Amino acid sequence: MEKVILLESSGNVKFPKNYLQHFHTHIFCTRGRINFVFNNKSYSAKAGEFVFWFAGSQLTDLSFSTNFKAHVLFVERDFLDNNIPDQIWSIDVILHSRANPILHLYDKNDKVKVVSNFSLLNKRFLESGHRFYNETLQLQMQLFLFDMWHIFAAEYERRKRTVESGTLYEQFMQLVHEHCMQEREVQFYANQLHITAKHLNYVCKQNTDVTASEWIQRYAKERIILLLKKKNLTIAEIANQMEFSSRSFFTRYVKKLLGVTPSEFRNRLA
């Protein structure tokens, strides 16, 4: 299977076979619109916007306007995942992208950079005769990710400023996104919002029918799963990152969330 596929598409996109299973999909729209349902929610991306779907995403009802045009990059799932240069940024990007598959490129230089990186990564992939082929391809993949994360960080900061002036529920969700690695008690978030824990649970139930505690656990669970999949991190290192007082306490917490211990979860991945 090819590691990288670059397409210049007009009218629609010729997706590789089983692309949602095998590839991470990157689409930079230059004209028209692309419409889709992602995780049961409808989206529409227009010219100047970047669309990203992780391999394994729930995607349906895909359609394109007749004047659609885009640069499309497919990167083989394991190749990208095995060359992620920073674990913490990777987790933030994954969680953000699962909730926000469309990124608006406000800066003209960012648009140029995305197209350039698509081309450079594809060029490195095709340069199979290079004496240091694997090394240069891996480095190009990492440079691509660093540039995309730079663009993501700017979008994240804009969204954060908007949310800070939003409702209590929006502020709570932003705080959970930022702090759930270390803070897993409702009282911490209630204190940050200057309300009682009881009122925070009421706010969450009113907005989503899910309690504050459940939201915290959902975010913590997703981060734990992502970290456990990174085989270069020991269980003790993950426990330290999440500021558990001991590995045994972390193990009990994971067993409660996942139904298995961290070691058992990793054994199932093997």
Short mmCIF file of N, CA, C and O in Angstrom, two decimals, residues 34-45 51-53 57-63 95-102 159 169-170 208 215 219:
data_model
loop_
_atom_site.label_atom_id
_atom_site.label_comp_id
_atom_site.label_asym_id
_atom_site.label_seq_id
_atom_site.Cartn_x
_atom_site.Cartn_y
_atom_site.Cartn_z
N ILE A 34 -17.48 21.34 -0.30
CA ILE A 34 -17.59 19.91 -0.01
C ILE A 34 -18.51 19.77 1.20
O ILE A 34 -18.34 20.46 2.21
N ASN A 35 -19.50 18.91 1.09
CA ASN A 35 -20.47 18.70 2.16
C ASN A 35 -20.35 17.26 2.65
O ASN A 35 -20.14 16.33 1.86
N PHE A 36 -20.51 17.07 3.97
CA PHE A 36 -20.39 15.73 4.53
C PHE A 36 -21.00 15.68 5.92
O PHE A 36 -21.23 16.72 6.56
N VAL A 37 -21.29 14.46 6.36
CA VAL A 37 -21.74 14.23 7.74
C VAL A 37 -20.61 13.52 8.46
O VAL A 37 -20.17 12.44 8.05
N PHE A 38 -20.12 14.13 9.53
CA PHE A 38 -18.97 13.63 10.29
C PHE A 38 -19.42 13.40 11.72
O PHE A 38 -19.90 14.33 12.38
N ASN A 39 -19.31 12.15 12.18
CA ASN A 39 -19.77 11.79 13.53
C ASN A 39 -21.20 12.27 13.78
O ASN A 39 -21.50 12.90 14.81
N ASN A 40 -22.06 12.02 12.77
CA ASN A 40 -23.50 12.32 12.85
C ASN A 40 -23.83 13.81 12.85
O ASN A 40 -24.94 14.19 13.23
N LYS A 41 -22.90 14.65 12.42
CA LYS A 41 -23.15 16.10 12.35
C LYS A 41 -22.79 16.59 10.95
O LYS A 41 -21.77 16.20 10.39
N SER A 42 -23.64 17.46 10.38
CA SER A 42 -23.44 17.96 9.02
C SER A 42 -22.42 19.11 8.99
O SER A 42 -22.43 19.99 9.86
N TYR A 43 -21.56 19.08 7.95
CA TYR A 43 -20.55 20.12 7.77
C TYR A 43 -20.49 20.52 6.30
O TYR A 43 -20.84 19.73 5.41
N SER A 44 -20.04 21.75 6.07
CA SER A 44 -19.81 22.24 4.72
C SER A 44 -18.55 23.09 4.72
O SER A 44 -18.44 24.04 5.49
N ALA A 45 -17.58 22.72 3.88
CA ALA A 45 -16.32 23.46 3.80
C ALA A 45 -16.23 24.16 2.45
O ALA A 45 -16.60 23.59 1.42
N VAL A 51 -9.91 20.56 5.42
CA VAL A 51 -10.70 19.48 6.00
C VAL A 51 -9.77 18.33 6.36
O VAL A 51 -8.91 17.95 5.56
N PHE A 52 -9.96 17.78 7.55
CA PHE A 52 -9.11 16.65 7.97
C PHE A 52 -9.98 15.57 8.60
O PHE A 52 -10.75 15.83 9.50
N TRP A 53 -9.81 14.33 8.08
CA TRP A 53 -10.50 13.17 8.65
C TRP A 53 -9.45 12.14 9.05
O TRP A 53 -8.62 11.73 8.23
N SER A 57 -12.70 7.42 10.86
CA SER A 57 -13.76 8.40 11.14
C SER A 57 -15.11 7.90 10.62
O SER A 57 -15.18 7.12 9.66
N GLN A 58 -16.18 8.36 11.27
CA GLN A 58 -17.53 8.06 10.81
C GLN A 58 -17.94 9.14 9.82
O GLN A 58 -18.21 10.27 10.21
N LEU A 59 -17.96 8.80 8.55
CA LEU A 59 -18.20 9.78 7.49
C LEU A 59 -19.26 9.26 6.54
O LEU A 59 -19.17 8.15 6.04
N THR A 60 -20.28 10.10 6.28
CA THR A 60 -21.35 9.71 5.35
C THR A 60 -21.79 10.93 4.54
O THR A 60 -21.36 12.06 4.81
N ASP A 61 -22.68 10.69 3.58
CA ASP A 61 -23.34 11.75 2.80
C ASP A 61 -22.36 12.76 2.21
O ASP A 61 -22.58 13.98 2.28
N LEU A 62 -21.30 12.26 1.60
CA LEU A 62 -20.28 13.11 1.01
C LEU A 62 -20.74 13.61 -0.36
O LEU A 62 -21.19 12.84 -1.20
N SER A 63 -20.65 14.93 -0.59
CA SER A 63 -21.03 15.49 -1.89
C SER A 63 -20.18 16.73 -2.19
O SER A 63 -19.61 17.34 -1.28
N LEU A 95 -8.07 15.32 19.54
CA LEU A 95 -9.33 15.65 20.23
C LEU A 95 -10.03 16.83 19.58
O LEU A 95 -11.25 16.84 19.42
N HIS A 96 -9.24 17.84 19.17
CA HIS A 96 -9.83 19.01 18.53
C HIS A 96 -10.43 18.63 17.18
O HIS A 96 -11.55 19.03 16.85
N SER A 97 -9.68 17.85 16.39
CA SER A 97 -10.12 17.52 15.03
C SER A 97 -11.34 16.61 15.02
O SER A 97 -12.14 16.65 14.08
N ARG A 98 -11.49 15.78 16.05
CA ARG A 98 -12.68 14.93 16.11
C ARG A 98 -13.94 15.74 16.34
O ARG A 98 -15.04 15.33 15.97
N ALA A 99 -13.78 16.91 16.96
CA ALA A 99 -14.93 17.78 17.19
C ALA A 99 -15.02 18.89 16.14
O ALA A 99 -16.08 19.47 15.94
N ASN A 100 -13.89 19.18 15.47
CA ASN A 100 -13.83 20.28 14.51
C ASN A 100 -13.05 19.85 13.27
O ASN A 100 -11.86 20.15 13.14
N PRO A 101 -13.69 19.14 12.32
CA PRO A 101 -12.96 18.62 11.16
C PRO A 101 -12.61 19.66 10.12
O PRO A 101 -11.89 19.35 9.15
N ILE A 102 -13.11 20.90 10.28
CA ILE A 102 -12.82 21.96 9.31
C ILE A 102 -11.98 23.05 9.99
O ILE A 102 -12.33 23.55 11.05
N ARG A 159 -10.34 30.13 18.96
CA ARG A 159 -11.53 29.48 19.51
C ARG A 159 -11.59 29.66 21.03
O ARG A 159 -12.65 29.90 21.60
N TYR A 169 -21.45 26.57 30.09
CA TYR A 169 -21.20 25.23 29.54
C TYR A 169 -20.01 25.26 28.58
O TYR A 169 -19.13 24.39 28.63
N GLU A 170 -19.95 26.24 27.69
CA GLU A 170 -18.84 26.35 26.73
C GLU A 170 -17.52 26.55 27.46
O GLU A 170 -16.49 25.97 27.10
N THR A 208 -26.67 19.07 27.75
CA THR A 208 -26.34 17.83 27.03
C THR A 208 -26.92 16.57 27.65
O THR A 208 -26.73 15.48 27.10
N TRP A 215 -18.48 14.11 31.62
CA TRP A 215 -17.68 14.78 30.58
C TRP A 215 -16.20 14.68 30.90
O TRP A 215 -15.37 14.42 30.02
N TYR A 219 -13.31 12.73 28.48
CA TYR A 219 -12.08 13.33 27.97
C TYR A 219 -10.85 12.60 28.50
O TYR A 219 -9.90 12.33 27.76
#
